[in-house]
Every structure is written in structure tokens, then in C-alpha cells.
Backbone as a ProteinNet text record, in pm:
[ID]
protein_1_A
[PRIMARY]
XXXXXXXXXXXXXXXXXXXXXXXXXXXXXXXXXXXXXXXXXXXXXXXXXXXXXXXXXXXXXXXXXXXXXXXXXXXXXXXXXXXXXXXXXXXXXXXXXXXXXXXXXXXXXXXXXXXXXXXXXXXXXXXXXXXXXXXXXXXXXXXXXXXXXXXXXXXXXXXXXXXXXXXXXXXXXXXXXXXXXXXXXXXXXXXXXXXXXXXXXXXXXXXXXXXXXXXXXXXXXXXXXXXXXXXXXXXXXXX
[TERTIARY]
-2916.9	-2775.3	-2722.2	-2767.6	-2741.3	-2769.7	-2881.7	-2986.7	-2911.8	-2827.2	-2741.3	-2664.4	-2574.4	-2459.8	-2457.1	-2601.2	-2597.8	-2657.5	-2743.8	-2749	-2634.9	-2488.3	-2421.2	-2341	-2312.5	-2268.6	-2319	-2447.4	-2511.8	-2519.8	-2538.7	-2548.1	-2436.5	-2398.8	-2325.1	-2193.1	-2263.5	-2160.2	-2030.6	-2074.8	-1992.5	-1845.8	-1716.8	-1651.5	-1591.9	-1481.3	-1443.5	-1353	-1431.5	-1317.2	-1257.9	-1112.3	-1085.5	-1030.7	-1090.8	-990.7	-907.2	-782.5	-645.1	-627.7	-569.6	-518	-416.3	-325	-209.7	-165.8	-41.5	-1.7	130.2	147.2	264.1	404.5	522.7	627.4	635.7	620.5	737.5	666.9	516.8	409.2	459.7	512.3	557.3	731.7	752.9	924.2	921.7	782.4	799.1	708.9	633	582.4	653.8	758.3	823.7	943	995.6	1108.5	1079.8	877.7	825.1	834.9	808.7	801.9	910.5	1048	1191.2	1216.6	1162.4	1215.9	1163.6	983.6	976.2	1049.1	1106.9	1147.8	1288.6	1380	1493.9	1491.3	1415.5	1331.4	1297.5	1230.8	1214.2	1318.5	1430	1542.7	1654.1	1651.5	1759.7	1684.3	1518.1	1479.2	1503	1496.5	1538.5	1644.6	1735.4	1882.7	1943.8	1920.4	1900.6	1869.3	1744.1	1675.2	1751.3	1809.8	1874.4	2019.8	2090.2	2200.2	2175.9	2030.2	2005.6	2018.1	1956.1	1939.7	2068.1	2173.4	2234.2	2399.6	2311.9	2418.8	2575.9	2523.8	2573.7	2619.9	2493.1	2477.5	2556	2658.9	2715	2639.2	2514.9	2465.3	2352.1	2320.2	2206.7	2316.5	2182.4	2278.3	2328.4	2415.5	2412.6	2310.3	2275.5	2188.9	2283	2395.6	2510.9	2446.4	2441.7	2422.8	2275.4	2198.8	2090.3	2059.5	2146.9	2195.6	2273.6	2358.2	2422	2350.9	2257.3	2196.5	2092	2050	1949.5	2026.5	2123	2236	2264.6	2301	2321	2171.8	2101.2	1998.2	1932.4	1951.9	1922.3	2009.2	2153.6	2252.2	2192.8	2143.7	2129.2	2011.1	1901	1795.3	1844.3	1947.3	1995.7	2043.9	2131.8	2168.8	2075.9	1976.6	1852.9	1812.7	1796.9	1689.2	1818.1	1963.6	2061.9	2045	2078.6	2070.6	1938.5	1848.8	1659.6	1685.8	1710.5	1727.4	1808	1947.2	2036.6	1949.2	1867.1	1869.5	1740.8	1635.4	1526.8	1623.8	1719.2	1771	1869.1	1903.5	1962.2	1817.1	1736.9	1581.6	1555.3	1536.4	1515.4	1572.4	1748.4	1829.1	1813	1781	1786	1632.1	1557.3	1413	1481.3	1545.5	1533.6	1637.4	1755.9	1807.3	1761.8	1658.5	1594.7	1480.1	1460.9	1345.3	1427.4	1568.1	1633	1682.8	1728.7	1753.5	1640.4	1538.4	1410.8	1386.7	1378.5	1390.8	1488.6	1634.2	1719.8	1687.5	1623.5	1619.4	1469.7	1394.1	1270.6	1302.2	1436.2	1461.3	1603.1	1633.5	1685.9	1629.2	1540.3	1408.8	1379	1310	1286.5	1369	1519	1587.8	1645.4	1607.3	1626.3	1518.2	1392.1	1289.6	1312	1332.7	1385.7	1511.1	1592.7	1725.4	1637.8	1613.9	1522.4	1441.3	1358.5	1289.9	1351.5	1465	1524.7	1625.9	1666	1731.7	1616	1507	1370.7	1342.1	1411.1	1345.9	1448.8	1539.1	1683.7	1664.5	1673.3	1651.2	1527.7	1428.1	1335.6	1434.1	1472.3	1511.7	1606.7	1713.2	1792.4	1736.5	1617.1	1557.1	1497.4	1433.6	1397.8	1479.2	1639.9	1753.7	1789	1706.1	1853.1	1916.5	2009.6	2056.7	1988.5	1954.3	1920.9	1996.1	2098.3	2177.9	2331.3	2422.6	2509.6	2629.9	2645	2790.5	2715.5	2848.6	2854.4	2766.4	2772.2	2693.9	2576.4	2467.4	2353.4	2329.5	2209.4	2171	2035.4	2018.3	1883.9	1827.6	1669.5	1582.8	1572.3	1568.7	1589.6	1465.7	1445.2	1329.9	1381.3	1240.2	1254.5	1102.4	1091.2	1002.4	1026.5	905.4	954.5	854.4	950.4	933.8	900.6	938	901.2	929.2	850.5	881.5	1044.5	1053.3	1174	1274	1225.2	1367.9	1317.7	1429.5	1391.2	1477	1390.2	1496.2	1469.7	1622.8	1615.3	1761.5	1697.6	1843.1	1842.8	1891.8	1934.3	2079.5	2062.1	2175.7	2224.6	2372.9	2477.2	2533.5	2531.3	2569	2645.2	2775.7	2835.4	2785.8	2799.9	2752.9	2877.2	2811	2912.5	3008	2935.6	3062.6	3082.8	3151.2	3187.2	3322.5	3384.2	3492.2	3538.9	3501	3516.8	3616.5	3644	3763.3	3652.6	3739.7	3676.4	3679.4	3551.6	3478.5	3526.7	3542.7	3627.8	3550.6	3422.1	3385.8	3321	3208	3115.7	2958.1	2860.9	2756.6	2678.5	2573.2	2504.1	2359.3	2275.2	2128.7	2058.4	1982.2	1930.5	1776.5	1751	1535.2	1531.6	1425.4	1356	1199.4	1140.6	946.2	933.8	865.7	836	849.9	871.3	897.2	794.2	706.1	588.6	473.7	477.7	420.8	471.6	582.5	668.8	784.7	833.3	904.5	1077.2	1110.3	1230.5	1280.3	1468.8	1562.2	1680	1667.1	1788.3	1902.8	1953.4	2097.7	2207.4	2285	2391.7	2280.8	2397.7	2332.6	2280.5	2216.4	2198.1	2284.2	2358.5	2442.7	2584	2680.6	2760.8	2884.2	2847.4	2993.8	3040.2	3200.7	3252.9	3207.3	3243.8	3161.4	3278	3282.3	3398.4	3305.2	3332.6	3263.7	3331.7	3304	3347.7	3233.8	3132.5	3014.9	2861.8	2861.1	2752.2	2734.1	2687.7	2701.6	2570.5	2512.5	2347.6	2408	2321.3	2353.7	2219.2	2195.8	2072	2125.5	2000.3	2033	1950.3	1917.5	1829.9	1878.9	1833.6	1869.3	1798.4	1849.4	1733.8	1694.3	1628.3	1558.2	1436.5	1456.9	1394.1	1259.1	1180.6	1057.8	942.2	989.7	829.2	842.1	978.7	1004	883.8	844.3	796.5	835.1	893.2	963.5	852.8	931.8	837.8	888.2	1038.6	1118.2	1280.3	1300.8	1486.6	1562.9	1653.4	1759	1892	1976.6	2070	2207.9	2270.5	2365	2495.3	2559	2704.4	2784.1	2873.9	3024.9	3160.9	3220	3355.4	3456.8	3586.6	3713.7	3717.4	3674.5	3650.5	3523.4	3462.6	3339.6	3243.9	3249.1	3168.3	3070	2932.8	2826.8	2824.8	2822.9	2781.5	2675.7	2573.5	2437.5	2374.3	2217.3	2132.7	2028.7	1976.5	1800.6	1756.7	1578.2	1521.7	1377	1312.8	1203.5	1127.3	989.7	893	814.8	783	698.3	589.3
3130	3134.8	2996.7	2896.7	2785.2	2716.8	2734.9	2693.3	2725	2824.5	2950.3	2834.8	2813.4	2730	2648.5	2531.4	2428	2441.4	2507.9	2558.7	2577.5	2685.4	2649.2	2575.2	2497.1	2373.4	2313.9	2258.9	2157.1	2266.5	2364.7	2449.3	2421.3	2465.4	2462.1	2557.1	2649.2	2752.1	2693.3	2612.8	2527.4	2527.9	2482	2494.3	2367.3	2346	2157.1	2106	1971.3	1882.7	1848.9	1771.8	1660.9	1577.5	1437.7	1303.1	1236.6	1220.7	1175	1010.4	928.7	792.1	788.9	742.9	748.7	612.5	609.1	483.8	447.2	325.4	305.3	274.3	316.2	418	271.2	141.4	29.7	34.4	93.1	122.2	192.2	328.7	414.7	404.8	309	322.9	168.9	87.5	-9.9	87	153.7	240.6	340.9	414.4	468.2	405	292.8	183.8	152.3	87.8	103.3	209	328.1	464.3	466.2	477.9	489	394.3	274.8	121.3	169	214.9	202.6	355.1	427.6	546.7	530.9	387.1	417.8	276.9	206.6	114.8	209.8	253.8	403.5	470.2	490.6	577.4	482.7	351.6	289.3	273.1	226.5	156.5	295.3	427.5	557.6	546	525.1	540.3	417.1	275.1	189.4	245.5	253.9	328.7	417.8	505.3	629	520.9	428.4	406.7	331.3	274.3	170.9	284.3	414.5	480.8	554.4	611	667.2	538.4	427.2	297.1	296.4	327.2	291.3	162.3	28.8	-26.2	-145.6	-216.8	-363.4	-433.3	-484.6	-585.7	-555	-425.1	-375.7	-314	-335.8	-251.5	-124.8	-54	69.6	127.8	249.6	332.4	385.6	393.7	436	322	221.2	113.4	110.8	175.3	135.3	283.3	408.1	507.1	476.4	431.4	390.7	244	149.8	87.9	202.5	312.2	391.9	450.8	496	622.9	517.4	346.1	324.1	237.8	229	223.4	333.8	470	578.5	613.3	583.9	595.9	516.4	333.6	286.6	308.1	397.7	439.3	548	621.3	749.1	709.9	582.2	546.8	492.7	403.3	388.5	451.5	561.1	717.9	790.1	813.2	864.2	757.4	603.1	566.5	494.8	544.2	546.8	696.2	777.9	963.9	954.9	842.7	829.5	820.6	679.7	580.9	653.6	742.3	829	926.2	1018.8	1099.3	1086.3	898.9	821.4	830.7	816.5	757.6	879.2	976.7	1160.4	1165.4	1157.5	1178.2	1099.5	994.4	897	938.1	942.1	1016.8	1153.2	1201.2	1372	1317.1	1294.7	1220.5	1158.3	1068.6	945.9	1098.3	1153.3	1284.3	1403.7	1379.3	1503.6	1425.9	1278.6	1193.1	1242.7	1228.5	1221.3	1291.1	1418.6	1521.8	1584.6	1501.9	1576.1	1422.5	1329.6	1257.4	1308.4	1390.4	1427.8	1543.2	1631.4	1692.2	1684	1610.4	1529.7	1500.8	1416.4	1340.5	1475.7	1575.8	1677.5	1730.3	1764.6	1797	1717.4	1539.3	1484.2	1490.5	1517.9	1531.6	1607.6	1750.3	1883.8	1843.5	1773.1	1789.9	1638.9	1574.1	1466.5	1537.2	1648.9	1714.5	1789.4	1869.9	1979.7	1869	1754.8	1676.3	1603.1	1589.7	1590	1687.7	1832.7	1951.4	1935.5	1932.2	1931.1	1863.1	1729.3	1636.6	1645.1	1666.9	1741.2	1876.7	1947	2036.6	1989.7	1968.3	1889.8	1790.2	1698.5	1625.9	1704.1	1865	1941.9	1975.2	1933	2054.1	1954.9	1808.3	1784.4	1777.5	1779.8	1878.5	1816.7	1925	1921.3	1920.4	1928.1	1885.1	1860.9	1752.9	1689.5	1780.7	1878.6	2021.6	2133.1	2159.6	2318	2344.5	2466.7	2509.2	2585.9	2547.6	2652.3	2654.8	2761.4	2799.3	2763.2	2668.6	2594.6	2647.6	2609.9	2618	2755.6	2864.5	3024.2	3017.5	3062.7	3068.3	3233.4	3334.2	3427.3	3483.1	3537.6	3602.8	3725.2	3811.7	3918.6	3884.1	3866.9	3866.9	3960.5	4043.9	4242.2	4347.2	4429.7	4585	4585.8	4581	4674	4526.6	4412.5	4321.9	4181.1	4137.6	3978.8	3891.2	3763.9	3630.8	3563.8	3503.9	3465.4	3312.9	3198.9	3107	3014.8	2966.2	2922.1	2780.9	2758	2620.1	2621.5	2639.3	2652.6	2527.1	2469.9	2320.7	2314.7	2212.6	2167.5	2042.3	2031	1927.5	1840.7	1681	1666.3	1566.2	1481.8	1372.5	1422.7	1364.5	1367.7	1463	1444.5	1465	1617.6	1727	1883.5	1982.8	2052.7	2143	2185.7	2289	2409.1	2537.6	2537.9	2693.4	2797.9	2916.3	3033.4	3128.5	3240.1	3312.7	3419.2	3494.1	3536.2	3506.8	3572.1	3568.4	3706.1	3720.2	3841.9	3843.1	3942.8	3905.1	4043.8	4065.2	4176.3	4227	4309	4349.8	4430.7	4375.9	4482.7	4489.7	4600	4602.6	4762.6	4786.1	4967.6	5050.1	5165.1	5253	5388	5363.4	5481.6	5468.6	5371.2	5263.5	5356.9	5329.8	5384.3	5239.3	5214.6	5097.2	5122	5005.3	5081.5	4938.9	4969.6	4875.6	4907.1	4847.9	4864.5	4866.6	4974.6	5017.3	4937.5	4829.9	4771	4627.7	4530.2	4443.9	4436.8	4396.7	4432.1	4322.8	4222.9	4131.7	4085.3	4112.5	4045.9	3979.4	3824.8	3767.9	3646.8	3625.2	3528.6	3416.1	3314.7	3203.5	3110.4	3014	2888.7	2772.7	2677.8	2505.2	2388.5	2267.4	2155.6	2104.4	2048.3	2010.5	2088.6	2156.5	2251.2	2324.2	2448.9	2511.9	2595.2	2582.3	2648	2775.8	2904.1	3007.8	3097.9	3153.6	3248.8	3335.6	3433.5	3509.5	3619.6	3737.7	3827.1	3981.3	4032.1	4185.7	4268.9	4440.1	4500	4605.9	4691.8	4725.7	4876.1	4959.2	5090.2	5048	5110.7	5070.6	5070.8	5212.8	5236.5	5161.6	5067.7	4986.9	4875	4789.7	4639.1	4584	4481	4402.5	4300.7	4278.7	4107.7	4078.8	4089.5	4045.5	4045.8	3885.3	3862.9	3778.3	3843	3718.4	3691.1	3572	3510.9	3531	3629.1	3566.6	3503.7	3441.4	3373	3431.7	3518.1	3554	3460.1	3436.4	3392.5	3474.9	3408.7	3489.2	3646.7	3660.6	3713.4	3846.8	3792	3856.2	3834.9	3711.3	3669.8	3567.8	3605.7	3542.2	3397.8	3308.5	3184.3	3080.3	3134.2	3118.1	3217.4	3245.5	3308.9	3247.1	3285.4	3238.4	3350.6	3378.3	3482.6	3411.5	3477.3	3441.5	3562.4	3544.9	3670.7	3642.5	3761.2	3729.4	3784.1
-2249.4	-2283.6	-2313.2	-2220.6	-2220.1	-2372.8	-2409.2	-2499.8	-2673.2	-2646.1	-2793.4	-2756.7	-2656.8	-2668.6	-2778.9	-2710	-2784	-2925.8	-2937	-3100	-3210.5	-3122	-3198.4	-3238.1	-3155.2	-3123.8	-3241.6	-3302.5	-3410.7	-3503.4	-3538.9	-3631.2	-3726.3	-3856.1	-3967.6	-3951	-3807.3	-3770.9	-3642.8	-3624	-3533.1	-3544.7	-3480.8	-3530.8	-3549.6	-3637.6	-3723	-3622.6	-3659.4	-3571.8	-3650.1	-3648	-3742.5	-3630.6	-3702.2	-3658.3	-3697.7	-3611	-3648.1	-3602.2	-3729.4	-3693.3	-3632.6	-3530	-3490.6	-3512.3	-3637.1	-3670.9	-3616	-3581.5	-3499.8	-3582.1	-3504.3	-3549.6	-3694.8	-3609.1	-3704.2	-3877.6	-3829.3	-3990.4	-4052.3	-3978.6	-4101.4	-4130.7	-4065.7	-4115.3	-4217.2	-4247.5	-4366.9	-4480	-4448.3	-4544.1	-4624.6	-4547.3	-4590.8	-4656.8	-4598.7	-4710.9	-4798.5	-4829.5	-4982	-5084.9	-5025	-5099.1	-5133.9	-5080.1	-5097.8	-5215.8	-5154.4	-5221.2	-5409.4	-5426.4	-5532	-5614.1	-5533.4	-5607.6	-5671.1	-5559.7	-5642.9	-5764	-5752.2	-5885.4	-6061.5	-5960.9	-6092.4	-6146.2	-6060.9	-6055.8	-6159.6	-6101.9	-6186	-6333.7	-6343.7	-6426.1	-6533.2	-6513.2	-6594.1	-6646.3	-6528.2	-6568.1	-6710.8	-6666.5	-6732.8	-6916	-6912.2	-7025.4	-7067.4	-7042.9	-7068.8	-7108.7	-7095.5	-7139.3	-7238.7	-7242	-7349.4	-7511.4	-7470.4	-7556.3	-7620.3	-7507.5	-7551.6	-7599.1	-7588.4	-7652.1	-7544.6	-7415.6	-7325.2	-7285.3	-7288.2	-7214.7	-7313.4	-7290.9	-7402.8	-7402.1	-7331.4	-7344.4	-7478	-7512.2	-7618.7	-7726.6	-7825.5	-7944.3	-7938.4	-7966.5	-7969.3	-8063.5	-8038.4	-8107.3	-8207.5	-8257	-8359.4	-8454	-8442.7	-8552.3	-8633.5	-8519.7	-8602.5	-8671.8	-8671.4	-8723.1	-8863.6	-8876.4	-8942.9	-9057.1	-8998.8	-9081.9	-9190.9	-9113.5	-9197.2	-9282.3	-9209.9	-9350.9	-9455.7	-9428.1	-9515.8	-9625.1	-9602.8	-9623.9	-9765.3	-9687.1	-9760.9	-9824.4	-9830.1	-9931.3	-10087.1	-10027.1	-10131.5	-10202.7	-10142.1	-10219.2	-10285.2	-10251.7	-10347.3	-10428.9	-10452.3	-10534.4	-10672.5	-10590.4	-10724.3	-10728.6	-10658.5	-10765.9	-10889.9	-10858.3	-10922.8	-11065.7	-11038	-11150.4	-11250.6	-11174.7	-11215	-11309.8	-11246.6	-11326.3	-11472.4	-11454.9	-11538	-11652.8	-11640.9	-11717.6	-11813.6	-11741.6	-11768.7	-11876.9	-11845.7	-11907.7	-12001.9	-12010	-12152.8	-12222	-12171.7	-12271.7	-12318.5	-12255.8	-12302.3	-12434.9	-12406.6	-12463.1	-12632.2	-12612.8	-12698.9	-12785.7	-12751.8	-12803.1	-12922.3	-12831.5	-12863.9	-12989.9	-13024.7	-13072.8	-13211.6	-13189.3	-13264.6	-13351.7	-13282.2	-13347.6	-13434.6	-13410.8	-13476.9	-13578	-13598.3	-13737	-13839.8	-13745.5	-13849.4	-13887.5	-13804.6	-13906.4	-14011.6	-13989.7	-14090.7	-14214.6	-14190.8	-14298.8	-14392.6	-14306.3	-14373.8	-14467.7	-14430.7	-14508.1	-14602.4	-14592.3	-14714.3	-14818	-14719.4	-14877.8	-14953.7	-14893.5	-14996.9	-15032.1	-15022.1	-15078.6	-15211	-15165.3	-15305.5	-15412.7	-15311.7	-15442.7	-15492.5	-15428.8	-15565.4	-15624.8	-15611.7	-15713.8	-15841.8	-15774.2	-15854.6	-15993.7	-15943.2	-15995.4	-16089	-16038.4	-16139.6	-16172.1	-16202.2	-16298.7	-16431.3	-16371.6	-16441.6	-16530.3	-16489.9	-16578	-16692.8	-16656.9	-16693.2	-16818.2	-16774.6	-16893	-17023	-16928	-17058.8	-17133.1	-17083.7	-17155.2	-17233.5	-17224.8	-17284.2	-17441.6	-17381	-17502.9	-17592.4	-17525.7	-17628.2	-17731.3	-17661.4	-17758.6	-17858	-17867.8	-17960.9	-18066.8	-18143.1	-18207.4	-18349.9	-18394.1	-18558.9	-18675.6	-18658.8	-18813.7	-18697.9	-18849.6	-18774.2	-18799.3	-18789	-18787.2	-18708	-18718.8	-18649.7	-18479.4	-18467.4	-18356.1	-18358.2	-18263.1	-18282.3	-18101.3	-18103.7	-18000	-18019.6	-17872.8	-17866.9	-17736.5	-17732.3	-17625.3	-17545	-17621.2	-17567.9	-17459.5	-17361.4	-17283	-17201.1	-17222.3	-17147.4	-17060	-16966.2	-16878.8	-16839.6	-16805.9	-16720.1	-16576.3	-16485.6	-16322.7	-16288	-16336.3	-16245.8	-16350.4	-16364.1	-16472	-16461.6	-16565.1	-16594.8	-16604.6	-16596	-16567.6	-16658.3	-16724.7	-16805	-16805.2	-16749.4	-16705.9	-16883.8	-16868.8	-16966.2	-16975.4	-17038.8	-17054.2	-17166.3	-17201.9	-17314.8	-17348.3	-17458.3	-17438.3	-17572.8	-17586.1	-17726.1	-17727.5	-17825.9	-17870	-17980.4	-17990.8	-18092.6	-18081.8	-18259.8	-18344.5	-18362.2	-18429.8	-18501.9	-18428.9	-18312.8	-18205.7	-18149.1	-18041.7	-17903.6	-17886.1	-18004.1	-18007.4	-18097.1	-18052.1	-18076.3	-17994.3	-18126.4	-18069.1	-17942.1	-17887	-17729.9	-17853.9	-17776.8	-17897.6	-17766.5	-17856.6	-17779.7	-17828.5	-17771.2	-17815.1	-17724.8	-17756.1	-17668.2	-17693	-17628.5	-17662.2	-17630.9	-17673.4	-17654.7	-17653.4	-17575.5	-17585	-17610.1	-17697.1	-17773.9	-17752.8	-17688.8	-17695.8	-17778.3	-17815.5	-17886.1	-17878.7	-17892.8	-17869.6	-17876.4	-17820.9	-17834	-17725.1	-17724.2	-17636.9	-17629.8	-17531.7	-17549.5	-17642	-17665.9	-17846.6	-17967	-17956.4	-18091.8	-18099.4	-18179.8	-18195.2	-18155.6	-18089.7	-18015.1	-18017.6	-17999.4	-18022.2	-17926.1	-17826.3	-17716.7	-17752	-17748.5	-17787.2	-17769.1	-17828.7	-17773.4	-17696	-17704	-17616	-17461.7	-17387.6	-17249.5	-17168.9	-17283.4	-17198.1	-17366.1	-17271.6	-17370.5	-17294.1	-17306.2	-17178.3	-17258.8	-17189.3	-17295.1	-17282.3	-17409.1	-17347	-17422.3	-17337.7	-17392.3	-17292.6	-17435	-17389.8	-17453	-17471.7	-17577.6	-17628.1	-17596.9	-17641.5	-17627.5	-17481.5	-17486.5	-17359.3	-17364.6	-17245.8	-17220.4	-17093.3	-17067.1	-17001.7	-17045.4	-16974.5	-16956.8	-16802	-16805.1	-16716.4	-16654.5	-16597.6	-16597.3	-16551.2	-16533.1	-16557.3	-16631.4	-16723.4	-16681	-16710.2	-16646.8	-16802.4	-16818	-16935.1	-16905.7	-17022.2	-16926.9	-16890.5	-16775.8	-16712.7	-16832.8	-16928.9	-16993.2	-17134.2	-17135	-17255	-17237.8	-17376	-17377.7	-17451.5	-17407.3	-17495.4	-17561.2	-17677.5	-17755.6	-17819.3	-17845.4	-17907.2	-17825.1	-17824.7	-17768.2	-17841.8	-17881.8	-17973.2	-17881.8	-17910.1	-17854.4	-18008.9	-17966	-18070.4	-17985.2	-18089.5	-18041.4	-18161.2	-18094.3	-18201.8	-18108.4	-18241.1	-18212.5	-18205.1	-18210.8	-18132.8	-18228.8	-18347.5	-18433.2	-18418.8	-18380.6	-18381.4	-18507.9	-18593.1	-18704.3	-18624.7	-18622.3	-18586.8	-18628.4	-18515.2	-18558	-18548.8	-18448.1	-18449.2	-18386.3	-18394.3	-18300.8	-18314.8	-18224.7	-18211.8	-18147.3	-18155.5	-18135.2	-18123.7	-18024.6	-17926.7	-17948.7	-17971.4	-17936.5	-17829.6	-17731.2	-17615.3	-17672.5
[MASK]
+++++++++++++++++++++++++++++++++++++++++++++++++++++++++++++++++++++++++++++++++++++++++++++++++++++++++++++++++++++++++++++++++++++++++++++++++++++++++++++++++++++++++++++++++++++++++++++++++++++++++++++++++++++++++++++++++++++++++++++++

């Protein structure tokens, strides 16, 4: 029995001691004034901090200012991006601008080359007309086509002779087909144009007629009657 005692006694089954320091009272009342001492160190050194931040404290800057240095800071970068955008969207502007001249001067130019051109045709035509004897009036440079069945362009140029200096002719004019019909020979009834015509030196006139479909023409004359109706020139064209 004796022998179990002490077995359990050294065994693992034993039961625990613990050992206690007993420190004397004056140890734990400077130990505990440290603990105290560094907690209210901590306590102010927080508090401190906390006024530095919330710009409490006069001796530090306020935190408003260095708020206020950024707003204004970022004001003046808004400002160079606003007038960086400006100055981009004068240059846009000025491009888009500089590209729409050019194009209304590109089409100009061709608009002067065609009037260039048809003052070019002009004048040839004209040098074709000029006049062959020094009186009276004739009808020069007859030119006709057919563009489409049934229809014929046709123009022409009536001239007084004779100086610069001529009464105003007062008359009409008229334009006449003739060719075959079904291939039988045929003569369009009446003129297909008869309009007045008044000028002083010379007057160009054309224009486009229409004519039956199963007609062909190959023959057009130009007459000119006066206030009268007595013919005073024609000319006649075969196609």
C-alpha cells in the first residue's frame, strides 16, 4: 500500500504543484505606478495626436489648410485641363474650318473651269458665225440632235448685219422636220416651234421638241418671219 503511495506520487498521475513568488507590498505599488504611469503617456500621447489631426492644437497647422491648399491646387489643374480642351477645340475648329475653305475653293475652281470652258465653246461658235455679207439678217450655225426617240435638240444664232448700230428686229421664228414616216416621205404639219423673237445685233436660241415616235427626221430648217410674216432668212440642216 505503502509502495502505490509513492508510485503515485512520481508518476505523471500525481497531482500539480505550483510555486508562488511573494513580492513585497512597496514592489507592487512601484510596479503598478509604472503600468498606470505608461498608460496615461499613451493616453495623452493619443489625445495629443487626435487634436493635431482634427487641427485642434495652435501650435500645428490645422488640417483645414492643408485641405484647402489641395482644393486649391486641383482647382488650378482644372483650370489647365479647361483651357488645354479650349485651345485643342480652337485647333479642331480651325482644321475643320481651313478643310471646308478648301473645299468650297476646289469647287469653285471647277466651276470656273466649266464656265471657262462653255465661254470657250461659245466663242468658237460665235467665230463660226461670222457674218457673211455686210446687210441684212441671216440665221447662222443651226446645230440639231436627237437625245431620245421621239425628241430633237436643236439651237441656232440670228444676226444683223451691217454695224453696231441697228434698228431692234421685231419678229418670230420657226423650226420645221421633215424625213419619212413608215418609209414613206412625210412633212410635219405646221411648225413644231414658233416663238417671238426680238434682238439688236444677234440672238442664240435652242431648245428641245418632241416629234411622232415612228417619224425620222433628216431634214430641219430655221425660218425667221417679221412683224409681217414675210420670211427673212432660213437655214436648213440635214441629219
Amino acid at each position: 500500500m505503502r509502495w502505490r503511495l509513492i508510485r503515485r506520487r512520481l508518476s505523471i498521475s500525481a497531482p500539480r504543484m505550483s510555486v508562488r513568488s511573494h513580492l513585497p507590498w512597496p514592489v507592487r505599488w512601484v510596479l503598478a505606478a509604472l503600468v498606470l504611469g505608461f498608460s496615461g503617456a499613451i493616453g495623452l500621447w493619443a489625445f495629443e495626436f487626435g487634436r493635431n489631426i482634427a487641427g485642434l492644437n495652435p501650435g500645428a497647422r490645422p488640417l483645414s489648410d492643408d485641405v484647402a491648399q489641395v482644393r486649391l491646387q486641383l482647382d488650378d489643374t482644372r483650370r489647365e485641363r479647361d483651357r488645354a480642351q479650349s485651345l485643342a477645340n480652337a485647333a479642331d475648329s480651325l482644321i475643320k474650318a481651313e478643310r471646308a475653305t478648301q473645299t468650297r475653293l476646289t469647287e469653285q475652281v471647277k466651276a470656273l473651269e466649266a464656265e471657262n470652258q462653255a465661254l470657250k465653246d461659245d466663242l468658237g461658235f460665235f467665230e463660226r458665225l461670222l457674218p457673211a455679207s455686210s446687210g441684212g439678217l441671216s440665221v447662222r450655225g443651226l446645230q440639231a440632235d436627237l437625245p431620245a426617240l421621239g425628241q430633237l435638240r436643236f439651237q441656232v444664232l440670228v444676226m444683223q448685219h451691217g454695224g453696231r448700230v441697228q434698228p431692234e428686229f421685231r419678229g418670230r421664228y420657226e423650226l420645221l422636220l421633215s424625213g419619212t414616216f413608215d418609209g414613206k416621205p412625210w412633212v410635219q404639219p405646221g411648225p413644231v416651234v414658233s416663238q417671238p423673237l426680238q434682238f439688236k445685233q444677234y440672238r442664240r436660241v435652242d431648245g428641245t421638241v418632241q416629234y411622232p415616235a415612228n417619224a425620222v427626221v433628216k431634214q430641219v430648217q430655221v425660218r425667221v418671219l417679221d412683224d409681217n410674216g414675210k420670211e427673212v432668212a432660213t437655214q436648213s440642216l440635214r441629219l
